[in-house]
Amino acid sequence: MIFRQLFDPQSSTYTYLLADSATREALLIDPVFEQARRDAALLEELGLKLAWTLETHVHADHVTGAWLHKKRLGSRIALSRDSGADGADRALVDGDRIAFGKHGLEARATPGHTSGCMTYVLDGGKLAFTGDALLIRGCGRTDFQQGSPQRLFRSVRERVFSLPDECLIYPAHDYRGLTCSSVAEEKMYNPRLAESVGEGDFVGYMNHLGLAHPKQMDIAVPANLRCGKPEKDEAAGADQDWAPLSYTFAGIWELQPDWLQENLSRVQLIDVREPDEFNGALGHITGAKLIPLGSLIENSGKISKEKPVVVVCRSGARSAQATVLLRNAGYAKVANLSGGMLRWRGQRFAVEGGVD
Ligand SMILES: N[C@@H](CCC(=O)N[C@@H](CS)C(=O)NCC(=O)O)C(=O)O
Ligand SMILES: [Fe+2]
């Protein structure tokens, strides 16, 4: 079993990657639109095939990446039939099972935060992905999207707290940086839903939360009712298309030495090593401009914003940082030379200076 907890800092959303280590079939729970590249990079780096994306509910605070993953990776979309969303490949009802390899998730209807909330229970109760029904020492609000504190109370008590005490709880959000809890812990210490709290107190409390609506709500809810499909499809294609680039999980656009070798005249090549390295044993690529990483931004006036920029260093690490600095400085077309001068030399491409 492969398991990763991923975080979107903008909306404080957790996305979960689950996969069978033998068949490499994977699924994502609650992917975020803006993080689709990151998720795809991780899937690729781990050698996984995305079979499903699952939503715990129609989110009000971020747009799902479900449609984008389906378009790019061919995954299928599943969420509750009661969500009212269009565009799913599978409309889940209570008790449905989604299998991946020898593992499976059971869908348990846990309405109350919204009417279409599902909790997904892994392999008979090892882990539970509770969405916004049960948060760590908290719960989702009940003041919009057909929310109901009475329904939420019963969902958590009857469908989540009935899981084994040692079952781990992974929520859709945490606003304080907490990552994981357990059924036993929440039964005991959840200030709203612990076993010592009655339904009347819970309802009274939830009806007086007085929270502001999520900032993205007017965009997120309509988009999520289409499973994240943009109104205009072309908005999703904000990729760099000037070279066959790949995107790493660390968030770096990279290109391979063979492409650069053929296309040197189409790019500005910036070497961010120190002068003694540039003129040292590895040599440098013909036409490269030397601007050491430490003085890159002060010297960015020497780099045009019109022509794509490729950054190189010894191994590809400093130049990866340089791509981030340049992007932040407003350069849209920037990529790292994968593997740096070491790979360039290893593949026997020509250099100026250097020793054989
Ligand atoms: N400030 C956040 C609010 C997010 C929010 O309201 N989150 C919902 C989940 S969709 C919630 O139930 N929050 C529980 C809470 O804040 O106590 C935003 O603007 O996005
Ligand atoms: Fe929510």
CSV table of C-alpha atoms and ligand atoms in Angstrom, one decimal:
chain,number,residue,atom,x,y,z
A,1,MET,CA,0.0,0.0,0.0
A,2,ILE,CA,1.3,3.4,-0.9
A,3,PHE,CA,-0.1,6.4,1.0
A,4,ARG,CA,0.7,10.1,0.8
A,5,GLN,CA,-1.0,13.1,2.5
A,6,LEU,CA,-0.6,16.2,0.3
A,7,PHE,CA,-1.5,19.8,1.3
A,8,ASP,CA,-2.8,22.8,-0.5
A,9,PRO,CA,-1.8,25.9,1.5
A,10,GLN,CA,-4.2,28.2,-0.2
A,11,SER,CA,-7.3,26.4,1.0
A,12,SER,CA,-5.7,24.3,3.8
A,13,THR,CA,-7.0,21.2,1.9
A,14,TYR,CA,-5.6,17.7,2.2
A,15,THR,CA,-5.4,15.6,-0.9
A,16,TYR,CA,-4.7,11.9,-0.3
A,17,LEU,CA,-2.9,9.6,-2.7
A,18,LEU,CA,-3.6,5.9,-2.2
A,19,ALA,CA,-2.2,3.1,-4.4
A,20,ASP,CA,-1.7,-0.6,-4.5
A,21,SER,CA,2.0,-1.3,-4.5
A,22,ALA,CA,1.7,-4.4,-6.7
A,23,THR,CA,-0.7,-3.3,-9.4
A,24,ARG,CA,0.3,0.4,-9.2
A,25,GLU,CA,-3.4,1.5,-9.5
A,26,ALA,CA,-3.9,4.8,-7.7
A,27,LEU,CA,-6.6,7.0,-6.5
A,28,LEU,CA,-6.7,10.6,-5.2
A,29,ILE,CA,-9.2,11.8,-2.7
A,30,ASP,CA,-10.1,15.5,-2.9
A,31,PRO,CA,-7.5,16.7,-5.5
A,32,VAL,CA,-7.2,20.5,-5.9
A,33,PHE,CA,-7.3,22.1,-9.4
A,34,GLU,CA,-4.2,24.3,-8.9
A,35,GLN,CA,-2.2,21.3,-7.6
A,36,ALA,CA,-3.0,18.9,-10.5
A,37,ARG,CA,0.5,19.3,-11.9
A,38,ARG,CA,2.1,18.5,-8.6
A,39,ASP,CA,-0.1,15.4,-8.1
A,40,ALA,CA,0.6,14.2,-11.7
A,41,ALA,CA,4.3,14.6,-11.1
A,42,LEU,CA,4.2,12.6,-7.9
A,43,LEU,CA,2.2,9.8,-9.6
A,44,GLU,CA,4.7,9.7,-12.4
A,45,GLU,CA,7.7,9.7,-10.1
A,46,LEU,CA,6.2,6.8,-8.0
A,47,GLY,CA,5.3,4.9,-11.2
A,48,LEU,CA,1.5,4.9,-10.6
A,49,LYS,CA,-1.5,5.0,-12.8
A,50,LEU,CA,-4.4,7.2,-11.6
A,51,ALA,CA,-7.5,5.1,-11.9
A,52,TRP,CA,-10.0,7.3,-9.8
A,53,THR,CA,-10.4,10.6,-8.2
A,54,LEU,CA,-12.9,10.7,-5.4
A,55,GLU,CA,-14.6,13.7,-3.8
A,56,THR,CA,-15.7,13.6,-0.2
A,57,HIS,CA,-18.2,16.4,-1.1
A,58,VAL,CA,-18.8,19.4,-3.3
A,59,HIS,CA,-16.2,21.8,-1.8
A,60,ALA,CA,-17.0,25.5,-1.2
A,61,ASP,CA,-13.4,26.7,-0.8
A,62,HIS,CA,-11.4,25.3,-3.7
A,63,VAL,CA,-12.0,23.9,-7.2
A,64,THR,CA,-11.5,20.1,-7.5
A,65,GLY,CA,-8.8,18.8,-9.8
A,66,ALA,CA,-11.1,15.8,-10.8
A,67,TRP,CA,-11.9,17.0,-14.3
A,68,LEU,CA,-8.4,18.1,-15.1
A,69,HIS,CA,-6.9,14.8,-14.0
A,70,LYS,CA,-9.5,13.0,-16.1
A,71,LYS,CA,-8.6,15.1,-19.1
A,72,ARG,CA,-4.8,14.7,-18.6
A,73,LEU,CA,-4.5,11.2,-17.1
A,74,GLY,CA,-7.8,9.4,-18.1
A,75,SER,CA,-8.8,8.9,-14.5
A,76,ARG,CA,-12.5,8.4,-13.6
A,77,ILE,CA,-14.5,10.6,-11.3
A,78,ALA,CA,-16.5,9.3,-8.4
A,79,LEU,CA,-18.6,11.2,-5.8
A,80,SER,CA,-21.9,10.9,-4.0
A,81,ARG,CA,-25.1,10.8,-6.0
A,82,ASP,CA,-26.6,13.1,-3.4
A,83,SER,CA,-24.0,15.8,-4.2
A,84,GLY,CA,-26.0,16.9,-7.2
A,85,ALA,CA,-22.9,17.3,-9.3
A,86,ASP,CA,-22.7,16.6,-13.1
A,87,GLY,CA,-19.9,14.9,-14.9
A,88,ALA,CA,-19.1,12.0,-12.6
A,89,ASP,CA,-18.3,8.5,-14.0
A,90,ARG,CA,-19.7,6.9,-10.9
A,91,ALA,CA,-22.4,8.3,-8.6
A,92,LEU,CA,-21.8,6.7,-5.3
A,93,VAL,CA,-24.4,5.6,-2.7
A,94,ASP,CA,-23.9,4.4,0.8
A,95,GLY,CA,-22.2,1.1,0.9
A,96,ASP,CA,-20.5,1.3,-2.5
A,97,ARG,CA,-16.9,0.0,-2.8
A,98,ILE,CA,-14.1,1.4,-4.9
A,99,ALA,CA,-11.4,-1.1,-5.5
A,100,PHE,CA,-7.7,-0.5,-6.4
A,101,GLY,CA,-5.6,-3.6,-6.6
A,102,LYS,CA,-6.2,-5.7,-3.5
A,103,HIS,CA,-7.4,-2.6,-1.5
A,104,GLY,CA,-10.8,-1.0,-1.4
A,105,LEU,CA,-12.6,2.0,0.0
A,106,GLU,CA,-16.1,1.7,1.3
A,107,ALA,CA,-18.3,4.8,0.8
A,108,ARG,CA,-20.3,5.8,3.9
A,109,ALA,CA,-22.8,8.5,3.5
A,110,THR,CA,-22.1,11.1,6.3
A,111,PRO,CA,-24.3,14.1,5.4
A,112,GLY,CA,-24.6,17.2,7.5
A,113,HIS,CA,-21.8,19.5,6.3
A,114,THR,CA,-23.4,19.2,2.9
A,115,SER,CA,-26.1,16.7,1.8
A,116,GLY,CA,-23.7,14.8,-0.4
A,117,CYS,CA,-20.8,14.1,2.0
A,118,MET,CA,-19.1,10.7,2.0
A,119,THR,CA,-16.6,9.2,4.3
A,120,TYR,CA,-14.3,6.7,2.7
A,121,VAL,CA,-13.2,3.8,4.8
A,122,LEU,CA,-10.1,1.9,3.8
A,123,ASP,CA,-9.8,-1.9,4.1
A,124,GLY,CA,-12.4,-2.5,6.7
A,125,GLY,CA,-11.5,0.3,9.0
A,126,LYS,CA,-7.8,1.0,9.1
A,127,LEU,CA,-8.1,4.6,7.9
A,128,ALA,CA,-11.1,6.8,7.3
A,129,PHE,CA,-11.2,9.9,5.1
A,130,THR,CA,-13.9,11.9,6.7
A,131,GLY,CA,-14.0,15.0,4.4
A,132,ASP,CA,-15.5,17.9,6.4
A,133,ALA,CA,-17.9,15.7,8.4
A,134,LEU,CA,-15.3,15.2,11.1
A,135,LEU,CA,-12.2,17.4,11.4
A,136,ILE,CA,-9.5,16.9,13.9
A,137,ARG,CA,-11.0,18.3,17.2
A,138,GLY,CA,-13.7,20.0,15.0
A,139,CYS,CA,-16.2,19.5,12.2
A,140,GLY,CA,-17.3,21.2,9.0
A,141,ARG,CA,-19.7,24.1,9.3
A,142,THR,CA,-23.4,23.4,8.6
A,143,ASP,CA,-24.7,26.8,7.5
A,144,PHE,CA,-24.8,26.4,3.7
A,145,GLN,CA,-25.0,23.8,0.9
A,146,GLN,CA,-28.0,22.0,2.6
A,147,GLY,CA,-26.0,21.8,5.8
A,148,SER,CA,-27.8,20.4,8.9
A,149,PRO,CA,-26.2,20.1,12.4
A,150,GLN,CA,-28.7,17.4,13.3
A,151,ARG,CA,-27.7,15.3,10.3
A,152,LEU,CA,-24.0,15.9,10.9
A,153,PHE,CA,-24.3,14.9,14.6
A,154,ARG,CA,-25.9,11.6,13.7
A,155,SER,CA,-23.5,10.9,10.7
A,156,VAL,CA,-20.5,11.3,12.9
A,157,ARG,CA,-21.9,9.4,15.9
A,158,GLU,CA,-23.4,6.5,13.9
A,159,ARG,CA,-21.2,6.2,10.8
A,160,VAL,CA,-17.7,7.4,12.0
A,161,PHE,CA,-17.6,6.6,15.7
A,162,SER,CA,-18.9,3.1,14.9
A,163,LEU,CA,-15.5,2.4,13.3
A,164,PRO,CA,-12.8,0.6,15.4
A,165,ASP,CA,-11.2,2.9,18.0
A,166,GLU,CA,-7.8,2.6,16.4
A,167,CYS,CA,-9.1,3.6,12.9
A,168,LEU,CA,-7.1,6.7,11.9
A,169,ILE,CA,-9.0,9.8,10.8
A,170,TYR,CA,-7.8,11.8,7.9
A,171,PRO,CA,-9.9,15.0,7.3
A,172,ALA,CA,-10.2,17.2,4.2
A,173,HIS,CA,-8.9,20.2,6.0
A,174,ASP,CA,-6.9,21.4,8.9
A,175,TYR,CA,-6.4,25.0,9.7
A,176,ARG,CA,-3.8,24.5,12.4
A,177,GLY,CA,-1.4,22.1,10.8
A,178,LEU,CA,-2.7,18.9,12.5
A,179,THR,CA,-2.5,15.9,10.2
A,180,CYS,CA,-4.2,12.9,11.6
A,181,SER,CA,-6.3,11.6,14.5
A,182,SER,CA,-8.1,8.5,15.5
A,183,VAL,CA,-11.7,7.4,16.3
A,184,ALA,CA,-10.8,6.9,20.0
A,185,GLU,CA,-9.2,10.4,20.2
A,186,GLU,CA,-12.1,12.2,18.7
A,187,LYS,CA,-14.7,10.3,20.7
A,188,MET,CA,-12.9,11.5,23.8
A,189,TYR,CA,-11.5,15.0,22.9
A,190,ASN,CA,-13.5,16.5,20.1
A,191,PRO,CA,-15.0,19.6,21.7
A,192,ARG,CA,-18.1,19.5,19.5
A,193,LEU,CA,-18.8,15.8,19.0
A,194,ALA,CA,-17.1,13.9,21.9
A,195,GLU,CA,-19.3,11.2,23.4
A,196,SER,CA,-20.0,13.4,26.4
A,197,VAL,CA,-21.7,16.1,24.2
A,198,GLY,CA,-25.4,15.9,23.5
A,199,GLU,CA,-27.1,16.6,20.2
A,200,GLY,CA,-28.9,19.7,21.5
A,201,ASP,CA,-25.7,21.4,22.6
A,202,PHE,CA,-24.1,20.5,19.3
A,203,VAL,CA,-26.9,22.0,17.3
A,204,GLY,CA,-27.0,25.2,19.4
A,205,TYR,CA,-23.2,25.6,19.0
A,206,MET,CA,-23.2,25.0,15.3
A,207,ASN,CA,-26.1,27.5,14.7
A,208,HIS,CA,-24.0,30.3,16.3
A,209,LEU,CA,-20.6,29.8,14.7
A,210,GLY,CA,-20.8,33.1,12.8
A,211,LEU,CA,-18.2,32.3,10.3
A,212,ALA,CA,-17.6,34.4,7.1
A,213,HIS,CA,-18.3,32.5,3.9
A,214,PRO,CA,-15.3,30.9,2.2
A,215,LYS,CA,-13.6,33.5,-0.1
A,216,GLN,CA,-13.7,31.2,-3.1
A,217,MET,CA,-17.3,30.0,-2.6
A,218,ASP,CA,-18.9,31.7,-5.6
A,219,ILE,CA,-16.4,30.3,-7.9
A,220,ALA,CA,-15.8,26.9,-6.2
A,221,VAL,CA,-19.4,25.6,-5.8
A,222,PRO,CA,-20.5,26.1,-9.4
A,223,ALA,CA,-17.2,24.7,-10.7
A,224,ASN,CA,-17.4,21.7,-8.4
A,225,LEU,CA,-21.0,21.0,-9.4
A,226,ARG,CA,-19.3,20.3,-12.9
A,227,CYS,CA,-16.6,18.2,-11.2
A,228,GLY,CA,-14.1,21.0,-11.8
A,229,LYS,CA,-14.7,21.5,-15.5
A,230,PRO,CA,-13.9,25.1,-16.4
A,231,GLU,CA,-16.6,27.1,-18.2
A,232,LYS,CA,-14.0,27.6,-21.0
A,233,ASP,CA,-11.8,24.6,-21.4
A,234,GLU,CA,-8.8,26.5,-22.7
A,235,ALA,CA,-8.3,28.0,-19.2
A,236,ALA,CA,-6.9,24.6,-18.2
A,237,GLY,CA,-4.0,24.7,-20.7
A,238,ALA,CA,-1.7,27.1,-18.9
A,239,ASP,CA,1.3,24.9,-19.6
A,240,GLN,CA,4.6,25.9,-21.0
A,241,ASP,CA,4.6,24.8,-24.5
A,242,TRP,CA,7.9,26.2,-26.0
A,243,ALA,CA,9.8,22.9,-25.4
A,244,PRO,CA,9.0,19.3,-24.3
A,245,LEU,CA,9.2,20.1,-20.7
A,246,SER,CA,8.5,17.9,-17.7
A,247,TYR,CA,7.4,19.0,-14.3
A,248,THR,CA,8.8,17.6,-11.1
A,249,PHE,CA,7.1,17.0,-7.8
A,250,ALA,CA,9.3,19.8,-6.4
A,251,GLY,CA,7.6,22.2,-8.8
A,252,ILE,CA,10.4,22.6,-11.3
A,253,TRP,CA,10.0,22.7,-15.1
A,254,GLU,CA,12.9,20.7,-16.7
A,255,LEU,CA,14.2,19.9,-20.1
A,256,GLN,CA,16.6,17.3,-21.3
A,257,PRO,CA,20.1,17.9,-22.8
A,258,ASP,CA,19.3,16.4,-26.2
A,259,TRP,CA,16.6,19.0,-26.8
A,260,LEU,CA,18.8,21.9,-25.7
A,261,GLN,CA,21.7,20.7,-27.9
A,262,GLU,CA,19.3,21.0,-31.0
A,263,ASN,CA,17.8,24.3,-29.9
A,264,LEU,CA,20.5,26.4,-28.4
A,265,SER,CA,19.8,29.3,-30.7
A,266,ARG,CA,16.1,29.5,-29.5
A,267,VAL,CA,16.9,30.1,-25.9
A,268,GLN,CA,18.9,32.3,-23.5
A,269,LEU,CA,21.2,30.0,-21.6
A,270,ILE,CA,22.2,31.2,-18.1
A,271,ASP,CA,24.9,29.4,-16.2
A,272,VAL,CA,24.5,30.1,-12.5
A,273,ARG,CA,27.7,28.5,-11.2
A,274,GLU,CA,30.7,30.4,-9.8
A,275,PRO,CA,33.3,31.8,-12.3
A,276,ASP,CA,35.9,29.2,-11.3
A,277,GLU,CA,33.5,26.4,-12.1
A,278,PHE,CA,32.4,28.1,-15.4
A,279,ASN,CA,36.0,28.2,-16.4
A,280,GLY,CA,36.9,25.0,-14.7
A,281,ALA,CA,37.1,21.2,-15.5
A,282,LEU,CA,33.5,20.7,-16.7
A,283,GLY,CA,33.7,23.7,-19.1
A,284,HIS,CA,30.5,25.5,-20.2
A,285,ILE,CA,28.0,25.3,-23.0
A,286,THR,CA,28.7,27.5,-25.9
A,287,GLY,CA,26.7,30.7,-25.7
A,288,ALA,CA,26.0,30.4,-22.0
A,289,LYS,CA,26.0,33.6,-20.0
A,290,LEU,CA,27.6,33.4,-16.6
A,291,ILE,CA,25.4,34.9,-13.7
A,292,PRO,CA,26.1,33.2,-10.4
A,293,LEU,CA,23.0,32.2,-8.4
A,294,GLY,CA,23.8,34.7,-5.6
A,295,SER,CA,23.7,37.7,-8.0
A,296,LEU,CA,21.0,36.4,-10.4
A,297,ILE,CA,18.3,38.8,-9.4
A,298,GLU,CA,20.5,41.9,-9.3
A,299,ASN,CA,21.6,41.0,-12.8
A,300,SER,CA,18.3,40.0,-14.2
A,301,GLY,CA,18.4,43.1,-16.4
A,302,LYS,CA,20.8,41.1,-18.6
A,303,ILE,CA,18.1,38.5,-19.3
A,304,SER,CA,15.3,39.3,-21.7
A,305,LYS,CA,11.7,38.4,-20.8
A,306,GLU,CA,10.8,37.7,-24.5
A,307,LYS,CA,13.1,34.7,-25.2
A,308,PRO,CA,12.7,31.4,-23.2
A,309,VAL,CA,15.4,31.0,-20.5
A,310,VAL,CA,17.2,27.8,-19.7
A,311,VAL,CA,19.3,27.7,-16.5
A,312,VAL,CA,22.2,25.4,-16.0
A,313,CYS,CA,24.6,24.6,-13.1
A,314,ARG,CA,26.8,21.6,-12.1
A,315,SER,CA,24.1,19.1,-11.2
A,316,GLY,CA,20.8,20.8,-11.7
A,317,ALA,CA,20.2,21.8,-8.1
A,318,ARG,CA,21.2,25.5,-8.0
A,319,SER,CA,19.7,26.0,-11.5
A,320,ALA,CA,16.4,24.6,-10.2
A,321,GLN,CA,16.4,27.3,-7.5
A,322,ALA,CA,17.3,29.8,-10.1
A,323,THR,CA,14.1,28.9,-12.2
A,324,VAL,CA,12.0,29.6,-9.1
A,325,LEU,CA,13.7,33.0,-8.6
A,326,LEU,CA,13.2,33.9,-12.2
A,327,ARG,CA,9.6,32.9,-12.3
A,328,ASN,CA,9.0,35.0,-9.2
A,329,ALA,CA,10.7,37.9,-11.0
A,330,GLY,CA,8.2,37.6,-13.8
A,331,TYR,CA,9.9,35.3,-16.3
A,332,ALA,CA,7.1,33.1,-17.8
A,333,LYS,CA,9.2,30.8,-19.9
A,334,VAL,CA,11.9,29.3,-17.7
A,335,ALA,CA,13.3,25.8,-17.4
A,336,ASN,CA,16.0,23.9,-15.7
A,337,LEU,CA,18.6,21.8,-17.6
A,338,SER,CA,18.0,18.4,-16.1
A,339,GLY,CA,21.1,16.9,-14.6
A,340,GLY,CA,23.2,20.1,-15.2
A,341,MET,CA,26.7,20.0,-16.7
A,342,LEU,CA,27.4,16.6,-15.3
A,343,ARG,CA,24.7,15.0,-17.4
A,344,TRP,CA,25.5,17.2,-20.4
A,345,ARG,CA,29.1,16.0,-20.2
A,346,GLY,CA,28.0,12.4,-19.5
A,347,GLN,CA,26.0,12.4,-22.7
A,348,ARG,CA,29.1,13.7,-24.6
A,349,PHE,CA,27.7,17.0,-25.8
A,350,ALA,CA,30.2,19.7,-26.7
A,351,VAL,CA,31.6,22.2,-24.2
A,352,GLU,CA,33.9,25.2,-24.4
A,353,GLY,CA,36.9,25.0,-22.1
A,354,GLY,CA,37.0,22.1,-19.7
A,355,VAL,CA,39.1,19.0,-19.7
A,356,ASP,CA,38.3,15.6,-21.2
B,1,LIG,N1,-11.4,31.1,5.5
B,1,LIG,C1,-11.7,29.9,4.8
B,1,LIG,C2,-13.0,29.3,5.3
B,1,LIG,C3,-13.1,27.9,5.0
B,1,LIG,C4,-14.3,27.2,5.5
B,1,LIG,O1,-15.4,27.8,5.8
B,1,LIG,N2,-14.2,25.9,5.5
B,1,LIG,C5,-15.3,25.1,5.7
B,1,LIG,C6,-15.1,23.7,5.0
B,1,LIG,S1,-15.5,23.9,3.3
B,1,LIG,C7,-15.5,24.7,7.2
B,1,LIG,O2,-16.4,23.9,7.5
B,1,LIG,N3,-14.7,25.2,8.1
B,1,LIG,C8,-14.8,24.8,9.5
B,1,LIG,C9,-14.3,25.9,10.4
B,1,LIG,O3,-13.7,26.9,9.9
B,1,LIG,O4,-14.5,25.7,11.6
B,1,LIG,C10,-11.9,30.3,3.3
B,1,LIG,O5,-12.2,31.4,3.0
B,1,LIG,O6,-11.7,29.4,2.5
B,2,FE,FE,-16.3,21.6,2.8
